[in-house]
mmCIF file of C-alpha atoms and ligand atoms in Angstrom:
data_model
loop_
_atom_site.group_PDB
_atom_site.id
_atom_site.type_symbol
_atom_site.label_atom_id
_atom_site.label_comp_id
_atom_site.label_asym_id
_atom_site.label_seq_id
_atom_site.Cartn_x
_atom_site.Cartn_y
_atom_site.Cartn_z
ATOM 1 C CA MET A 1 -12.085 25.877 16.511
ATOM 2 C CA SER A 2 -9.772 22.897 16.230
ATOM 3 C CA LYS A 3 -10.796 19.869 14.171
ATOM 4 C CA LYS A 4 -12.192 16.684 15.701
ATOM 5 C CA PRO A 5 -9.451 14.046 16.005
ATOM 6 C CA ILE A 6 -9.380 11.224 13.444
ATOM 7 C CA ARG A 7 -8.739 7.718 14.756
ATOM 8 C CA VAL A 8 -5.919 6.022 12.851
ATOM 9 C CA ALA A 9 -5.328 2.316 13.502
ATOM 10 C CA VAL A 10 -1.888 0.927 12.628
ATOM 11 C CA THR A 11 -1.096 -2.800 12.791
ATOM 12 C CA GLY A 12 2.439 -4.092 13.215
ATOM 13 C CA ALA A 13 3.082 -0.793 14.949
ATOM 14 C CA ALA A 14 6.289 -1.929 16.656
ATOM 15 C CA GLY A 15 7.810 -3.214 13.412
ATOM 16 C CA ASN A 16 10.332 -1.498 11.165
ATOM 17 C CA ILE A 17 7.819 0.290 8.953
ATOM 18 C CA GLY A 18 5.759 1.211 12.017
ATOM 19 C CA TYR A 19 8.781 2.909 13.546
ATOM 20 C CA ALA A 20 9.332 4.979 10.404
ATOM 21 C CA LEU A 21 5.615 5.727 9.978
ATOM 22 C CA LEU A 22 4.094 6.689 13.308
ATOM 23 C CA PHE A 23 6.180 9.810 13.902
ATOM 24 C CA ARG A 24 5.224 11.177 10.500
ATOM 25 C CA ILE A 25 1.510 10.531 11.042
ATOM 26 C CA ALA A 26 1.868 12.179 14.457
ATOM 27 C CA SER A 27 3.548 15.248 12.975
ATOM 28 C CA GLY A 28 0.667 15.790 10.543
ATOM 29 C CA GLU A 29 2.361 14.741 7.304
ATOM 30 C CA MET A 30 -0.368 12.255 6.414
ATOM 31 C CA LEU A 31 -3.667 13.939 7.293
ATOM 32 C CA GLY A 32 -2.625 17.560 7.605
ATOM 33 C CA LYS A 33 -0.818 19.898 9.970
ATOM 34 C CA ASP A 34 -4.124 21.013 11.524
ATOM 35 C CA GLN A 35 -5.651 17.553 11.909
ATOM 36 C CA PRO A 36 -5.428 15.951 15.387
ATOM 37 C CA VAL A 37 -5.178 12.152 15.483
ATOM 38 C CA ILE A 38 -5.794 9.356 17.942
ATOM 39 C CA LEU A 39 -3.264 6.597 17.307
ATOM 40 C CA GLN A 40 -4.650 3.089 17.883
ATOM 41 C CA LEU A 41 -1.684 0.749 17.733
ATOM 42 C CA LEU A 42 -1.952 -3.007 17.316
ATOM 43 C CA GLU A 43 0.763 -5.579 17.941
ATOM 44 C CA ILE A 44 0.586 -9.317 18.466
ATOM 45 C CA PRO A 45 -0.563 -9.994 22.034
ATOM 46 C CA VAL A 46 2.639 -11.468 23.421
ATOM 47 C CA GLU A 47 5.190 -9.910 25.732
ATOM 48 C CA GLY A 48 8.039 -9.032 23.330
ATOM 49 C CA PRO A 49 6.058 -7.085 20.686
ATOM 50 C CA GLN A 50 3.833 -5.470 23.351
ATOM 51 C CA LYS A 51 6.903 -4.284 25.261
ATOM 52 C CA ALA A 52 8.455 -2.954 22.051
ATOM 53 C CA LEU A 53 5.171 -1.176 21.273
ATOM 54 C CA LYS A 54 5.269 0.468 24.696
ATOM 55 C CA GLY A 55 8.777 1.695 23.872
ATOM 56 C CA VAL A 56 7.626 3.231 20.586
ATOM 57 C CA ALA A 57 4.747 4.925 22.414
ATOM 58 C CA MET A 58 7.184 6.323 24.990
ATOM 59 C CA GLU A 59 9.192 7.883 22.164
ATOM 60 C CA LEU A 60 6.023 9.305 20.618
ATOM 61 C CA GLU A 61 5.210 10.858 24.007
ATOM 62 C CA ASP A 62 8.698 12.298 24.160
ATOM 63 C CA CYS A 63 8.109 14.140 20.891
ATOM 64 C CA ALA A 64 5.220 16.042 22.533
ATOM 65 C CA PHE A 65 3.417 16.164 19.170
ATOM 66 C CA PRO A 66 0.593 18.698 19.495
ATOM 67 C CA LEU A 67 -1.595 16.749 17.035
ATOM 68 C CA VAL A 68 -1.638 13.499 19.037
ATOM 69 C CA SER A 69 -4.818 13.637 21.130
ATOM 70 C CA ASP A 70 -4.491 10.118 22.492
ATOM 71 C CA MET A 71 -2.731 6.804 21.999
ATOM 72 C CA ILE A 72 -4.169 3.351 22.512
ATOM 73 C CA LEU A 73 -1.833 0.336 22.639
ATOM 74 C CA THR A 74 -3.401 -3.066 22.290
ATOM 75 C CA GLY A 75 -3.164 -6.683 21.209
ATOM 76 C CA ASP A 76 -6.882 -6.842 20.417
ATOM 77 C CA PRO A 77 -8.018 -5.922 16.878
ATOM 78 C CA ASP A 78 -11.490 -4.929 18.149
ATOM 79 C CA VAL A 79 -9.861 -2.266 20.325
ATOM 80 C CA ALA A 80 -7.422 -1.128 17.644
ATOM 81 C CA PHE A 81 -10.034 -0.696 14.901
ATOM 82 C CA LYS A 82 -12.806 0.730 17.131
ATOM 83 C CA ASP A 83 -14.250 3.785 15.350
ATOM 84 C CA ALA A 84 -11.097 4.065 13.205
ATOM 85 C CA SER A 85 -11.449 6.080 9.988
ATOM 86 C CA TRP A 86 -8.125 4.882 8.662
ATOM 87 C CA CYS A 87 -6.938 1.291 9.174
ATOM 88 C CA LEU A 88 -3.327 0.884 8.058
ATOM 89 C CA LEU A 89 -2.589 -2.831 7.889
ATOM 90 C CA VAL A 90 1.193 -3.011 7.994
ATOM 91 C CA GLY A 91 1.815 -6.048 10.216
ATOM 92 C CA SER A 92 2.117 -9.473 8.706
ATOM 93 C CA LYS A 93 4.167 -12.598 9.102
ATOM 94 C CA PRO A 94 7.531 -12.606 7.308
ATOM 95 C CA ARG A 95 8.516 -15.578 5.172
ATOM 96 C CA GLY A 96 10.580 -17.930 7.342
ATOM 97 C CA PRO A 97 13.407 -20.246 6.257
ATOM 98 C CA GLY A 98 12.167 -23.085 4.076
ATOM 99 C CA MET A 99 8.631 -21.687 4.023
ATOM 100 C CA GLU A 100 6.721 -22.099 0.763
ATOM 101 C CA ARG A 101 5.057 -19.037 -0.762
ATOM 102 C CA ALA A 102 1.703 -20.838 -0.570
ATOM 103 C CA ASP A 103 2.153 -21.287 3.209
ATOM 104 C CA LEU A 104 3.006 -17.608 3.560
ATOM 105 C CA LEU A 105 -0.116 -16.676 1.605
ATOM 106 C CA LYS A 106 -2.297 -18.882 3.796
ATOM 107 C CA ASP A 107 -0.720 -17.902 7.148
ATOM 108 C CA ASN A 108 -1.040 -14.218 6.365
ATOM 109 C CA GLY A 109 -4.482 -14.787 4.917
ATOM 110 C CA ARG A 110 -5.724 -15.934 8.313
ATOM 111 C CA ILE A 111 -4.464 -12.701 9.909
ATOM 112 C CA PHE A 112 -6.353 -10.657 7.329
ATOM 113 C CA ILE A 113 -9.571 -12.641 7.771
ATOM 114 C CA ALA A 114 -9.564 -11.809 11.487
ATOM 115 C CA GLN A 115 -8.659 -8.169 10.895
ATOM 116 C CA GLY A 116 -11.248 -7.808 8.109
ATOM 117 C CA GLN A 117 -13.942 -9.187 10.416
ATOM 118 C CA SER A 118 -12.921 -6.858 13.198
ATOM 119 C CA ILE A 119 -12.880 -3.821 10.885
ATOM 120 C CA ASP A 120 -16.325 -4.751 9.614
ATOM 121 C CA LYS A 121 -17.583 -5.026 13.182
ATOM 122 C CA VAL A 122 -16.094 -1.969 14.896
ATOM 123 C CA ALA A 123 -14.450 0.519 12.504
ATOM 124 C CA ALA A 124 -16.065 3.880 11.677
ATOM 125 C CA ASP A 125 -18.723 4.035 8.952
ATOM 126 C CA ASP A 126 -16.302 6.092 6.848
ATOM 127 C CA ALA A 127 -13.424 3.619 7.428
ATOM 128 C CA ARG A 128 -10.800 3.279 4.733
ATOM 129 C CA ILE A 129 -8.278 0.476 4.746
ATOM 130 C CA ALA A 130 -4.771 0.514 3.263
ATOM 131 C CA VAL A 131 -2.829 -2.761 3.210
ATOM 132 C CA VAL A 132 0.980 -2.811 3.175
ATOM 133 C CA GLY A 133 1.687 -6.243 4.716
ATOM 134 C CA ASN A 134 2.687 -8.647 1.969
ATOM 135 C CA PRO A 135 1.422 -10.146 -0.230
ATOM 136 C CA CYS A 136 -0.582 -6.922 -0.021
ATOM 137 C CA ASN A 137 -2.782 -7.281 -3.138
ATOM 138 C CA THR A 138 -4.030 -10.652 -1.935
ATOM 139 C CA ASN A 139 -4.232 -9.728 1.760
ATOM 140 C CA VAL A 140 -6.499 -6.775 0.940
ATOM 141 C CA MET A 141 -8.769 -9.075 -1.085
ATOM 142 C CA ILE A 142 -9.043 -11.419 1.917
ATOM 143 C CA ALA A 143 -9.833 -8.567 4.329
ATOM 144 C CA ALA A 144 -12.384 -7.038 1.936
ATOM 145 C CA ALA A 145 -14.139 -10.403 1.573
ATOM 146 C CA GLN A 146 -15.039 -10.125 5.264
ATOM 147 C CA ALA A 147 -16.590 -6.701 4.897
ATOM 148 C CA ARG A 148 -20.340 -6.986 4.883
ATOM 149 C CA ARG A 149 -20.785 -3.313 5.802
ATOM 150 C CA LEU A 150 -18.054 -1.461 3.888
ATOM 151 C CA PRO A 151 -17.882 -1.245 0.074
ATOM 152 C CA ALA A 152 -14.926 -2.865 -1.687
ATOM 153 C CA ASP A 153 -13.547 0.485 -2.847
ATOM 154 C CA ARG A 154 -12.695 1.381 0.753
ATOM 155 C CA PHE A 155 -10.053 -1.372 0.651
ATOM 156 C CA THR A 156 -6.806 -0.504 -1.138
ATOM 157 C CA ALA A 157 -3.286 -1.935 -1.189
ATOM 158 C CA MET A 158 -0.052 -0.030 -1.587
ATOM 159 C CA VAL A 159 1.859 0.109 -4.862
ATOM 160 C CA ARG A 160 2.980 3.673 -4.244
ATOM 161 C CA LEU A 161 6.499 2.647 -3.258
ATOM 162 C CA ASP A 162 6.828 1.126 -6.736
ATOM 163 C CA GLN A 163 5.580 4.332 -8.355
ATOM 164 C CA ASN A 164 8.055 6.399 -6.342
ATOM 165 C CA ARG A 165 10.884 4.016 -7.222
ATOM 166 C CA GLY A 166 9.899 4.077 -10.891
ATOM 167 C CA ARG A 167 9.866 7.882 -11.062
ATOM 168 C CA ALA A 168 13.198 8.166 -9.271
ATOM 169 C CA GLN A 169 14.889 5.716 -11.625
ATOM 170 C CA LEU A 170 13.606 7.459 -14.751
ATOM 171 C CA ALA A 171 14.806 10.801 -13.373
ATOM 172 C CA GLN A 172 18.224 9.344 -12.605
ATOM 173 C CA LYS A 173 18.628 7.877 -16.084
ATOM 174 C CA ALA A 174 17.548 11.145 -17.743
ATOM 175 C CA GLY A 175 19.731 13.203 -15.398
ATOM 176 C CA VAL A 176 16.824 15.406 -14.313
ATOM 177 C CA SER A 177 15.029 16.171 -11.051
ATOM 178 C CA VAL A 178 12.326 13.711 -10.045
ATOM 179 C CA ASN A 179 9.843 16.604 -10.317
ATOM 180 C CA GLU A 180 10.259 16.421 -14.097
ATOM 181 C CA VAL A 181 8.883 12.863 -14.222
ATOM 182 C CA SER A 182 5.093 12.538 -14.441
ATOM 183 C CA ASP A 183 2.389 10.127 -15.563
ATOM 184 C CA LEU A 184 4.250 7.027 -14.372
ATOM 185 C CA TYR A 185 1.775 4.545 -12.926
ATOM 186 C CA ILE A 186 2.036 0.985 -11.640
ATOM 187 C CA TYR A 187 -0.188 -1.815 -12.897
ATOM 188 C CA GLY A 188 -0.756 -5.157 -11.190
ATOM 189 C CA ASN A 189 0.868 -6.876 -8.255
ATOM 190 C CA HIS A 190 3.301 -5.431 -5.708
ATOM 191 C CA SER A 191 5.906 -7.979 -6.785
ATOM 192 C CA PRO A 192 8.576 -8.226 -9.478
ATOM 193 C CA THR A 193 5.827 -8.869 -12.062
ATOM 194 C CA MET A 194 4.422 -5.346 -11.650
ATOM 195 C CA PHE A 195 4.318 -3.185 -14.760
ATOM 196 C CA ALA A 196 5.728 0.326 -14.339
ATOM 197 C CA ASP A 197 4.125 1.864 -17.424
ATOM 198 C CA PHE A 198 6.961 3.856 -18.966
ATOM 199 C CA THR A 199 5.042 3.994 -22.274
ATOM 200 C CA HIS A 200 2.811 6.822 -20.994
ATOM 201 C CA ALA A 201 5.336 8.406 -18.622
ATOM 202 C CA LYS A 202 6.632 11.886 -19.350
ATOM 203 C CA ILE A 203 9.901 13.624 -18.613
ATOM 204 C CA GLY A 204 9.731 17.398 -18.752
ATOM 205 C CA GLY A 205 6.336 17.033 -20.458
ATOM 206 C CA LYS A 206 7.746 14.880 -23.325
ATOM 207 C CA PRO A 207 7.299 11.107 -23.756
ATOM 208 C CA ALA A 208 9.828 9.385 -21.473
ATOM 209 C CA ALA A 209 10.721 6.881 -24.210
ATOM 210 C CA ASP A 210 11.793 9.762 -26.526
ATOM 211 C CA VAL A 211 13.815 11.471 -23.804
ATOM 212 C CA ILE A 212 15.545 8.250 -22.701
ATOM 213 C CA GLY A 213 15.992 7.066 -26.322
ATOM 214 C CA ASP A 214 16.822 3.507 -25.299
ATOM 215 C CA GLU A 215 13.886 1.143 -25.607
ATOM 216 C CA ALA A 216 15.983 -1.916 -24.754
ATOM 217 C CA TRP A 217 16.990 -0.328 -21.437
ATOM 218 C CA LEU A 218 13.384 0.603 -20.629
ATOM 219 C CA LYS A 219 12.168 -2.929 -21.303
ATOM 220 C CA ASN A 220 15.062 -5.018 -20.054
ATOM 221 C CA GLY A 221 16.914 -2.789 -17.587
ATOM 222 C CA TYR A 222 14.406 -0.383 -16.084
ATOM 223 C CA LEU A 223 11.414 -2.690 -15.592
ATOM 224 C CA PRO A 224 13.319 -5.463 -13.772
ATOM 225 C CA ALA A 225 15.225 -2.877 -11.712
ATOM 226 C CA VAL A 226 11.980 -1.299 -10.445
ATOM 227 C CA GLY A 227 10.409 -4.725 -9.885
ATOM 228 C CA LYS A 228 13.380 -6.064 -7.946
ATOM 229 C CA ARG A 229 14.265 -2.881 -6.062
ATOM 230 C CA GLY A 230 12.986 -4.360 -2.789
ATOM 231 C CA ALA A 231 15.400 -7.281 -3.095
ATOM 232 C CA ALA A 232 18.257 -4.886 -3.941
ATOM 233 C CA ILE A 233 17.522 -2.915 -0.754
ATOM 234 C CA ILE A 234 17.580 -6.104 1.340
ATOM 235 C CA ASP A 235 20.865 -7.080 -0.283
ATOM 236 C CA ALA A 236 22.453 -3.689 0.462
ATOM 237 C CA ARG A 237 20.963 -2.942 3.869
ATOM 238 C CA GLY A 238 20.442 -6.428 5.263
ATOM 239 C CA GLN A 239 16.840 -5.414 6.020
ATOM 240 C CA SER A 240 13.796 -4.688 3.900
ATOM 241 C CA SER A 241 12.680 -1.188 2.909
ATOM 242 C CA ALA A 242 11.206 0.583 5.907
ATOM 243 C CA ALA A 243 11.591 4.374 5.667
ATOM 244 C CA SER A 244 10.728 4.424 1.962
ATOM 245 C CA ALA A 245 7.762 2.104 2.555
ATOM 246 C CA ALA A 246 6.492 4.327 5.368
ATOM 247 C CA ASN A 247 6.982 7.369 3.144
ATOM 248 C CA ALA A 248 4.977 5.690 0.381
ATOM 249 C CA LEU A 249 2.134 4.939 2.790
ATOM 250 C CA ILE A 250 2.073 8.593 3.847
ATOM 251 C CA ASP A 251 1.867 9.494 0.115
ATOM 252 C CA HIS A 252 -0.834 6.851 -0.482
ATOM 253 C CA VAL A 253 -3.141 8.137 2.257
ATOM 254 C CA ARG A 254 -2.384 11.833 1.728
ATOM 255 C CA ASP A 255 -3.201 11.540 -1.987
ATOM 256 C CA LEU A 256 -6.374 9.558 -1.255
ATOM 257 C CA THR A 257 -7.499 12.524 0.833
ATOM 258 C CA THR A 258 -6.426 15.207 -1.683
ATOM 259 C CA VAL A 259 -9.145 15.817 -4.265
ATOM 260 C CA GLY A 260 -7.681 15.785 -7.787
ATOM 261 C CA ALA A 261 -4.510 13.835 -6.920
ATOM 262 C CA VAL A 262 -3.640 11.197 -9.541
ATOM 263 C CA HIS A 263 -1.616 8.273 -8.237
ATOM 264 C CA SER A 264 -1.140 4.487 -8.347
ATOM 265 C CA VAL A 265 -3.277 2.430 -5.979
ATOM 266 C CA ALA A 266 -4.118 -1.274 -5.933
ATOM 267 C CA VAL A 267 -7.929 -1.417 -6.128
ATOM 268 C CA LYS A 268 -10.495 -4.076 -6.961
ATOM 269 C CA SER A 269 -9.969 -4.275 -10.695
ATOM 270 C CA GLU A 270 -13.590 -4.846 -11.798
ATOM 271 C CA GLY A 271 -12.038 -6.000 -15.096
ATOM 272 C CA ARG A 272 -10.317 -2.720 -15.914
ATOM 273 C CA TYR A 273 -7.195 -2.904 -18.107
ATOM 274 C CA GLY A 274 -7.963 -6.594 -18.714
ATOM 275 C CA PHE A 275 -7.360 -7.716 -15.123
ATOM 276 C CA ASN A 276 -9.447 -10.474 -13.616
ATOM 277 C CA PRO A 277 -12.439 -8.592 -12.107
ATOM 278 C CA GLU A 278 -11.932 -10.144 -8.653
ATOM 279 C CA VAL A 279 -8.268 -9.277 -8.055
ATOM 280 C CA TRP A 280 -6.843 -6.111 -6.539
ATOM 281 C CA ALA A 281 -4.430 -4.601 -9.081
ATOM 282 C CA GLY A 282 -2.376 -1.434 -9.201
ATOM 283 C CA MET A 283 -3.720 1.215 -11.604
ATOM 284 C CA PRO A 284 -3.983 4.992 -11.768
ATOM 285 C CA VAL A 285 -6.785 6.639 -9.787
ATOM 286 C CA ARG A 286 -7.939 10.227 -9.377
ATOM 287 C CA THR A 287 -9.106 11.205 -5.902
ATOM 288 C CA THR A 288 -12.622 12.667 -5.766
ATOM 289 C CA ALA A 289 -14.613 14.300 -2.963
ATOM 290 C CA SER A 290 -16.260 10.967 -2.140
ATOM 291 C CA GLY A 291 -13.424 8.514 -2.872
ATOM 292 C CA PHE A 292 -11.631 7.928 -6.163
ATOM 293 C CA GLU A 293 -12.271 7.138 -9.799
ATOM 294 C CA VAL A 294 -10.048 4.812 -11.787
ATOM 295 C CA ILE A 295 -8.471 6.431 -14.839
ATOM 296 C CA THR A 296 -9.308 4.085 -17.686
ATOM 297 C CA SER A 297 -8.264 6.212 -20.642
ATOM 298 C CA TYR A 298 -4.705 4.911 -21.138
ATOM 299 C CA GLU A 299 -4.458 2.837 -24.334
ATOM 300 C CA MET A 300 -2.067 -0.078 -23.885
ATOM 301 C CA ASP A 301 0.163 -1.325 -26.717
ATOM 302 C CA ASP A 302 0.900 -5.038 -27.239
ATOM 303 C CA PHE A 303 4.010 -4.949 -25.059
ATOM 304 C CA SER A 304 2.099 -3.319 -22.176
ATOM 305 C CA LYS A 305 -0.771 -5.767 -22.586
ATOM 306 C CA SER A 306 1.658 -8.704 -22.356
ATOM 307 C CA LYS A 307 3.148 -7.273 -19.128
ATOM 308 C CA ILE A 308 -0.314 -6.745 -17.652
ATOM 309 C CA ALA A 309 -1.269 -10.313 -18.596
ATOM 310 C CA LEU A 310 1.796 -11.628 -16.725
ATOM 311 C CA THR A 311 1.112 -9.754 -13.490
ATOM 312 C CA ASN A 312 -2.610 -10.614 -13.780
ATOM 313 C CA ASP A 313 -1.704 -14.310 -14.029
ATOM 314 C CA GLU A 314 0.279 -14.028 -10.800
ATOM 315 C CA LEU A 315 -2.602 -12.295 -9.012
ATOM 316 C CA VAL A 316 -5.045 -14.938 -10.229
ATOM 317 C CA GLY A 317 -2.628 -17.651 -9.026
ATOM 318 C CA GLU A 318 -2.419 -16.048 -5.571
ATOM 319 C CA ARG A 319 -6.204 -15.862 -5.445
ATOM 320 C CA GLU A 320 -6.439 -19.518 -6.396
ATOM 321 C CA THR A 321 -4.053 -20.475 -3.554
ATOM 322 C CA ILE A 322 -6.161 -18.757 -0.886
ATOM 323 C CA LYS A 323 -9.624 -19.105 -2.426
ATOM 324 C CA ASP A 324 -10.889 -21.163 0.523
ATOM 325 C CA LEU A 325 -10.159 -18.120 2.747
ATOM 326 C CA LEU A 326 -12.559 -15.917 0.775
ATOM 327 C CA ALA A 327 -15.749 -17.675 1.834
HETATM 328 P P1 LIG B 401 8.538 -6.157 10.655
HETATM 329 O O1 LIG B 401 8.670 -7.634 10.765
HETATM 330 O O2 LIG B 401 9.648 -5.281 11.116
HETATM 331 O O3 LIG B 401 7.228 -5.698 11.442
HETATM 332 C C1 LIG B 401 6.018 -6.355 11.315
HETATM 333 C C2 LIG B 401 5.318 -6.210 12.654
HETATM 334 O O4 LIG B 401 4.014 -6.751 12.517
HETATM 335 C C3 LIG B 401 6.012 -6.975 13.782
HETATM 336 O O5 LIG B 401 6.267 -6.096 14.855
HETATM 337 C C4 LIG B 401 4.999 -8.059 14.145
HETATM 338 O O6 LIG B 401 5.000 -8.350 15.539
HETATM 339 C C5 LIG B 401 3.703 -7.397 13.715
HETATM 340 N N1 LIG B 401 2.607 -8.333 13.445
HETATM 341 C C6 LIG B 401 2.669 -9.551 12.843
HETATM 342 N N2 LIG B 401 1.453 -10.121 12.827
HETATM 343 C C7 LIG B 401 0.613 -9.235 13.391
HETATM 344 C C8 LIG B 401 -0.777 -9.253 13.651
HETATM 345 N N3 LIG B 401 -1.521 -10.317 13.350
HETATM 346 N N4 LIG B 401 -1.327 -8.180 14.267
HETATM 347 C C9 LIG B 401 -0.571 -7.116 14.590
HETATM 348 N N5 LIG B 401 0.758 -7.041 14.381
HETATM 349 C C10 LIG B 401 1.329 -8.088 13.774
HETATM 350 O O7 LIG B 401 8.168 -5.871 9.139
HETATM 351 P P2 LIG B 401 8.172 -4.467 8.372
HETATM 352 O O8 LIG B 401 9.518 -4.244 7.785
HETATM 353 O O9 LIG B 401 7.585 -3.422 9.232
HETATM 354 O O10 LIG B 401 7.206 -4.830 7.151
HETATM 355 C C11 LIG B 401 5.826 -5.036 7.345
HETATM 356 C C12 LIG B 401 5.179 -5.611 6.099
HETATM 357 O O11 LIG B 401 5.299 -4.686 5.017
HETATM 358 C C13 LIG B 401 5.806 -6.909 5.599
HETATM 359 O O12 LIG B 401 4.769 -7.804 5.240
HETATM 360 C C14 LIG B 401 6.544 -6.473 4.339
HETATM 361 O O13 LIG B 401 6.692 -7.530 3.420
HETATM 362 C C15 LIG B 401 5.618 -5.407 3.846
HETATM 363 N N6 LIG B 401 6.167 -4.458 2.851
HETATM 364 C C16 LIG B 401 5.324 -4.005 1.901
HETATM 365 C C17 LIG B 401 5.719 -3.057 0.974
HETATM 366 C C18 LIG B 401 4.759 -2.564 -0.059
HETATM 367 O O14 LIG B 401 5.200 -1.738 -0.902
HETATM 368 N N7 LIG B 401 3.494 -2.951 -0.110
HETATM 369 C C19 LIG B 401 7.111 -2.546 0.943
HETATM 370 C C20 LIG B 401 7.833 -2.735 2.236
HETATM 371 C C21 LIG B 401 7.556 -4.041 2.934
HETATM 372 O O15 LIG B 401 8.327 -5.052 2.331
#
């Protein structure tokens, strides 16, 4: 007997990441090749984005994906999130010319208040929320603050693109396949302050620092390169990362539904690794049958602690800027 379809809500569905994401969800790469889905696609309720959304849906139809049981296109969050088990919050407002970061935080914050309220009201009891729209660590905190019904650990933000970038760059430097690189996890904010913890990473089962043999490069070349990779992509492509971001979101959700998977996720810190207890920070988690457990066993040296303190300060600063939106 075939499985019951899972409702997957995607916001910003007509955007660049949406275009790279939806076809992969529809083909079963995120929830499994035997798992039917109902795609519930949200765009802002004005003509241009709604028309573009219709176009994306037409292309999805033209793929004749056997796993797509239904598609709902809407400008209303209460329709998009209705009974959804996965809510993928990709859409947000880009930073415009001359716009201050604080204004961006507040403008996007308002979007995530409304979406958090809607999710709390209409999403499935087992709903899980993954935030990609930037600043994602702070947006997820704002959405979670609206959830009276769902526990905070259902709300995660994506740092998986940073983990994937970090592994790829270590592999490149060592001249090995990316499969050889393990135990590389991301701590903190999805921003250039993030800490890609090379101190515990392994290459071919050996400490990455021993294999690379160049501590100065790891500290002063590698870390900034991973942190600023998004800007380098914009510089080269003229547009921000889309296919790699969509790929990371597929990885994020697939690993959160694969018991035993260990991966980087931004979760409510609860004070782990010295983060402020209220912020959502990247850290390693292991997926369990009922959710995930944070891996807390990594001992941090003074250098790592100083990097974590820096990214924590930024997260606390973002929280301070939008604190009136958390009420
Ligand atoms: P686009 O501007 O191409 O698409 C965003 C879409 O969201 C647009 O179609 C817009 O109409 C829609 N939208 C805006 N407000 C909405 C709302 N209230 N409800 C529903 N839809 C809404 O951006 P794209 O390249 O797809 O990037 C989306 C977001 O991902 C951005 O915030 C971006 O900064 C963020 N990213 C996050 C990454 C991460 O690793 N966490 C990496 C990639 C990306 O930079």
